[in-house]
mmCIF file of C-alpha atoms in Angstrom:
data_model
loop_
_atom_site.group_PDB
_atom_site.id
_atom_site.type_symbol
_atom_site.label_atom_id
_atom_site.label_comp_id
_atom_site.label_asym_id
_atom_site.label_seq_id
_atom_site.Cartn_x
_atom_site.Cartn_y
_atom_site.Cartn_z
ATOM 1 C CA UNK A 296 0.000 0.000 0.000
ATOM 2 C CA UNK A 297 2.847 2.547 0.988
ATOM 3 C CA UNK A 298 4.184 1.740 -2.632
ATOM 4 C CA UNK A 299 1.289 2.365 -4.323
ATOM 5 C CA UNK A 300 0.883 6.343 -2.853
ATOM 6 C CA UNK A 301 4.221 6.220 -3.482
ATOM 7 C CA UNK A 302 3.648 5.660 -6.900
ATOM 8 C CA UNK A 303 0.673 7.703 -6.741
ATOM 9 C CA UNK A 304 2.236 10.790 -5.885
ATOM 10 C CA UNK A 305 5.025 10.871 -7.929
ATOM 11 C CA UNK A 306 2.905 10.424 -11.298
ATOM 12 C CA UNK A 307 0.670 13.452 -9.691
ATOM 13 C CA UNK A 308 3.641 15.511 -8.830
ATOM 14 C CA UNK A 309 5.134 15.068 -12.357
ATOM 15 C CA UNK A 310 1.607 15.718 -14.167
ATOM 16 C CA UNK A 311 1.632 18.911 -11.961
ATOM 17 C CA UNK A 312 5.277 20.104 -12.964
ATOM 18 C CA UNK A 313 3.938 19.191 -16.594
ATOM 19 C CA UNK A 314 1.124 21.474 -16.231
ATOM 20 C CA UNK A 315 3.006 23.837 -14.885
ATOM 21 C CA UNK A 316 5.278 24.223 -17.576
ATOM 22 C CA UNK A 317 3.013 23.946 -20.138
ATOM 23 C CA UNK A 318 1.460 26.946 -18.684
ATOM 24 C CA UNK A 319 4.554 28.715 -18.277
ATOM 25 C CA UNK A 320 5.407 27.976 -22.222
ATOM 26 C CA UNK A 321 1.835 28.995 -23.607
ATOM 27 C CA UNK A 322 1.647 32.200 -21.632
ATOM 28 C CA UNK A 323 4.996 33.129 -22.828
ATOM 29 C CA UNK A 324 6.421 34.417 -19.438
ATOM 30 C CA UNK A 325 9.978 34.552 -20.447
ATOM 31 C CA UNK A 326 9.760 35.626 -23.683
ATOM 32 C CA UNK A 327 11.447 39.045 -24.101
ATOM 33 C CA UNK A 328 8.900 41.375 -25.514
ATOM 34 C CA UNK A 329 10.284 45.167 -27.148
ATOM 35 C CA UNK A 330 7.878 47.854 -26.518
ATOM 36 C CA UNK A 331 7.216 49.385 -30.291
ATOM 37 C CA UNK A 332 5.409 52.286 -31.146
ATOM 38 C CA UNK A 333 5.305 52.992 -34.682
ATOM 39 C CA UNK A 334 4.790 56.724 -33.825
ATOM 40 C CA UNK A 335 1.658 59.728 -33.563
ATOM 41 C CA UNK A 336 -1.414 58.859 -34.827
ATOM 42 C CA UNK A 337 -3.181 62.111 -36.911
ATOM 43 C CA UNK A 338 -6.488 62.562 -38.827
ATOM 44 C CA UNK A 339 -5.895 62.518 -42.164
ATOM 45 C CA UNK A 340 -8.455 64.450 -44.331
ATOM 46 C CA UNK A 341 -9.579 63.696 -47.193
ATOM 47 C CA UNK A 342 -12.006 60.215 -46.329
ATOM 48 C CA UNK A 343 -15.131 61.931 -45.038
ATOM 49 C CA UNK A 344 -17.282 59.410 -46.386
ATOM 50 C CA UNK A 345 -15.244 55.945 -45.426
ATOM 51 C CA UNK A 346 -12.664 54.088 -46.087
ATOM 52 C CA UNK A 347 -13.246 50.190 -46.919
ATOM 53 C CA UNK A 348 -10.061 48.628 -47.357
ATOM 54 C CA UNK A 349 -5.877 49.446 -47.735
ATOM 55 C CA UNK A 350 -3.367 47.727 -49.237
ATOM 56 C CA UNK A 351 0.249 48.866 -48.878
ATOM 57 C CA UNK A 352 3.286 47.712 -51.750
ATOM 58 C CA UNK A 353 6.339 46.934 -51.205
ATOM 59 C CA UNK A 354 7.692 50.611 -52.026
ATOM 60 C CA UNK A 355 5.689 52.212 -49.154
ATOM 61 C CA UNK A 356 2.628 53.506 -50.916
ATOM 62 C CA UNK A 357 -0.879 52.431 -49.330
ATOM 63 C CA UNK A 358 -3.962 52.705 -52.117
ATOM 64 C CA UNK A 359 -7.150 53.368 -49.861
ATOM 65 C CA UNK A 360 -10.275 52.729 -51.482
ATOM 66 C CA UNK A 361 -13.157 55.905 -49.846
ATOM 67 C CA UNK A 362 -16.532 56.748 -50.810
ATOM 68 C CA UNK A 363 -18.299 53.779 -50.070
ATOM 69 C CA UNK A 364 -21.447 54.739 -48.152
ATOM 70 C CA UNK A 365 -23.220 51.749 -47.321
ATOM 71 C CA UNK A 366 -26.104 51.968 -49.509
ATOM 72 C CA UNK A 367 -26.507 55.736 -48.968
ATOM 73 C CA UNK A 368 -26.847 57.008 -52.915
ATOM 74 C CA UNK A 369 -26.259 60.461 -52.196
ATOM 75 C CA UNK A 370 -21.969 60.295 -51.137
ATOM 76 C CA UNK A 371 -20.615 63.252 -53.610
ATOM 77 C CA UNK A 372 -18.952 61.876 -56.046
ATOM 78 C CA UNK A 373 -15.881 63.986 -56.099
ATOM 79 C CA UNK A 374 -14.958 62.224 -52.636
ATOM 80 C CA UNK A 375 -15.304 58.244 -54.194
ATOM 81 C CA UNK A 376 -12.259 56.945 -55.351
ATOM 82 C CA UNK A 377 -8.730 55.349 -54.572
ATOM 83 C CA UNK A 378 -6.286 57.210 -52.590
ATOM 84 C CA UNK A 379 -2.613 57.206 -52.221
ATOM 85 C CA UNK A 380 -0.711 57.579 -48.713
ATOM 86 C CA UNK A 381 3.140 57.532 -48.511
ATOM 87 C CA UNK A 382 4.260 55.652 -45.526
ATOM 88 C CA UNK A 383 7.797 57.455 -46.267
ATOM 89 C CA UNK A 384 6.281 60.381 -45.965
ATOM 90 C CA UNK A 385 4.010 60.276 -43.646
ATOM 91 C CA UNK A 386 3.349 64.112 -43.199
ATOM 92 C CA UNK A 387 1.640 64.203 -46.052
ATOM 93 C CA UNK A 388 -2.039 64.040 -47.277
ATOM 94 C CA UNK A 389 -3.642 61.808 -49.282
ATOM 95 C CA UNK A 390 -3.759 61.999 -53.106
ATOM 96 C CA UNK A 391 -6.607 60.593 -55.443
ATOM 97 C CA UNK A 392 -5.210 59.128 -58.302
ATOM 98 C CA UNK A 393 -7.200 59.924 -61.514
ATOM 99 C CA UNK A 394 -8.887 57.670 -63.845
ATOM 100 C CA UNK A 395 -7.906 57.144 -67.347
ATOM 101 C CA UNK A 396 -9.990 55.047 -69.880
ATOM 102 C CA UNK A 397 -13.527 54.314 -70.739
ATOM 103 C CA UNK A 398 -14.795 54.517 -66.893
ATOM 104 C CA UNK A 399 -16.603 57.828 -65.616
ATOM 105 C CA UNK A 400 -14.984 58.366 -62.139
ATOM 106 C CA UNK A 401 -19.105 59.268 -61.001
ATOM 107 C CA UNK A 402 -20.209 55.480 -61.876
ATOM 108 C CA UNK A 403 -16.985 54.495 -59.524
ATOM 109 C CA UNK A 404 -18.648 53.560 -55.873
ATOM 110 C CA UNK A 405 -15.278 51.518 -54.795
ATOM 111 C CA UNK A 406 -16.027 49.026 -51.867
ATOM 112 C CA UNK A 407 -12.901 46.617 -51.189
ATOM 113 C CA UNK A 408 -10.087 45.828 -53.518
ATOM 114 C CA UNK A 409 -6.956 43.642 -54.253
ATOM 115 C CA UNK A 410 -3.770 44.576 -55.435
ATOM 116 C CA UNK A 411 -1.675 41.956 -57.351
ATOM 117 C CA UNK A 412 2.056 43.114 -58.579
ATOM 118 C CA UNK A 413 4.097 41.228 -61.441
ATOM 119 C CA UNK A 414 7.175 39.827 -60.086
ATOM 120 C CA UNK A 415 8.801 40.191 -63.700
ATOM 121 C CA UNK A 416 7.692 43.660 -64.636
ATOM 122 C CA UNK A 417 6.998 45.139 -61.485
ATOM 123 C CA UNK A 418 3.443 46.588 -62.719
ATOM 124 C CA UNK A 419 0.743 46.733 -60.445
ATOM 125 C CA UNK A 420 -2.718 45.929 -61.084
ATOM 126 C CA UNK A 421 -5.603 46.807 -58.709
ATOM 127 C CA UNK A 422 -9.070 44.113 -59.127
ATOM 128 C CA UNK A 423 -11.617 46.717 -57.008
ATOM 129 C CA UNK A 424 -15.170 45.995 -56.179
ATOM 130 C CA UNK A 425 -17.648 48.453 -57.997
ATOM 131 C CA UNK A 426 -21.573 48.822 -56.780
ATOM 132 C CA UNK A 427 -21.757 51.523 -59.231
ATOM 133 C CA UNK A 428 -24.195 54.281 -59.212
ATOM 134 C CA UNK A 429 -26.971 52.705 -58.292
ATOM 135 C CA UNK A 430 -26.067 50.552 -56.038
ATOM 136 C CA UNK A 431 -28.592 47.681 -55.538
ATOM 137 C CA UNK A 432 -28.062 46.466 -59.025
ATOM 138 C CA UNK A 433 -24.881 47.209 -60.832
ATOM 139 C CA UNK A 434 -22.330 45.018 -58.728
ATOM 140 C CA UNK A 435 -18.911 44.466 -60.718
ATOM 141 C CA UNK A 436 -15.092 44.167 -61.076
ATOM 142 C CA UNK A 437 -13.089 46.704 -61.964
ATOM 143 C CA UNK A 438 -9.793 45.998 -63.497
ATOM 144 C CA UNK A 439 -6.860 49.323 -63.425
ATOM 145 C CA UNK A 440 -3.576 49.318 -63.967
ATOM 146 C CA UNK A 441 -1.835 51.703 -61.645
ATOM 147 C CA UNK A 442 0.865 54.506 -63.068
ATOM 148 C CA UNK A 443 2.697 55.454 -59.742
ATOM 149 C CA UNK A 444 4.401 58.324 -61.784
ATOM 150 C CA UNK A 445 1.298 59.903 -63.093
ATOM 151 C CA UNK A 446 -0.993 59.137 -59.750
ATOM 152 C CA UNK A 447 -3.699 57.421 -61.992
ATOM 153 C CA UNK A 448 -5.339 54.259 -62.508
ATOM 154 C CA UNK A 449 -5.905 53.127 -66.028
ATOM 155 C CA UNK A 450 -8.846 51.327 -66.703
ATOM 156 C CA UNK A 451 -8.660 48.289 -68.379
ATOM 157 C CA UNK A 452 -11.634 46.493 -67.880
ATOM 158 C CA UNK A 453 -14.722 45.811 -66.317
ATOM 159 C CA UNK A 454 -15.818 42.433 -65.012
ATOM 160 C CA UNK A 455 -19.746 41.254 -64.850
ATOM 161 C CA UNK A 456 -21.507 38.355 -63.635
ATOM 162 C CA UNK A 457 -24.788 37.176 -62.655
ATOM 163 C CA UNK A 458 -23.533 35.553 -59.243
ATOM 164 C CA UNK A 459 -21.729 38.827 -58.134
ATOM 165 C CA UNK A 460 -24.995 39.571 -55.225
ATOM 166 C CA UNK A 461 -25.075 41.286 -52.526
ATOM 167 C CA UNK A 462 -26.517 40.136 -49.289
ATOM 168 C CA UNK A 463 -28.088 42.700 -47.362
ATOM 169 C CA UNK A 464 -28.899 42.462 -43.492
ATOM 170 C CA UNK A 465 -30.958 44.704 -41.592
ATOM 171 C CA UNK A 466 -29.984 45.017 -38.329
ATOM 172 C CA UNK A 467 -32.779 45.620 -36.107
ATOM 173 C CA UNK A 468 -32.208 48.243 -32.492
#
């Protein structure tokens, strides 16, 4: 009998001590952490009307899509679009790139976006969600090529599909 809680307590000590350490490990209490703070935080004008999604490239430029307006018609058009910010510069405002080709910048209601760049050429191409004008029908893809030295977005394309839907929910207070 004196063997057996013998035996007893040493396989509960050493599930304890496992425990223990397994704690210890998960909760990370030796690992040296460095307090970074990646520096003031500021208002930056020029996204009245929201901001859906940023992406950021490998040079330092974020593109910020702003205007969408969640189902509210009436956002000016003048403040839809996609924005530039320069992490390298980070003292300065926000710049709308301009749109060349065959889209009109007031049928441009940008929601989120993706931003793929060629590993050979280095071109960037942004894929950004359009509800268009009216915005409980006219759901689509729009395809730009981005000119970093002019600030624009060329238009390439414009992608349609029955299955592109939106699903609405109304949240009830």
């Amino acid at each position: 009998m004196d063997l057996l809680l013998k035996a007893l307590f040493c396989v509960v000590l050493a599930y304890s001590v496992w425990h223990s350490l397994r704690v210890i490990y998960i909760t990370g209490l030796f690992v040296r952490r460095y307090n970074h703070q990646p520096g003031p935080c500021r208002i930056i004008p020029g996204i009245e009307y929201g901001s859906e999604d940023i992406q950021t490239l490998s040079n330092g430029i974020a593109l910020i899509t702003a205007g969408m307006n969640a189902g509210v018609t009436d956002t000016p058009h003048k403040f839809r679009g996609i924005y530039t910010f320069d992490f390298n510069n980070p003292n300065k405002n926000l710049t709308k790139l301009k749109f060349t080709g065959n889209l009109a910048e007031e049928d441009f209601v940008p929601h989120g976006f993706h931003v793929w760049t060629d590993k050979h050429t280095g071109s960037v191409t942004v894929f950004a969600v359009n509800h268009g004008r009216n915005y409980w029908d006219n759901e689509s893809v729009e395809v730009f090529k981005y000119d970093d030295k002019a600030q624009s977005l060329h238009h390439l394309r414009t992608i349609r599909d029955t299955n592109f839907r939106r699903y609405v929910i109304a949240w009830r207070v």
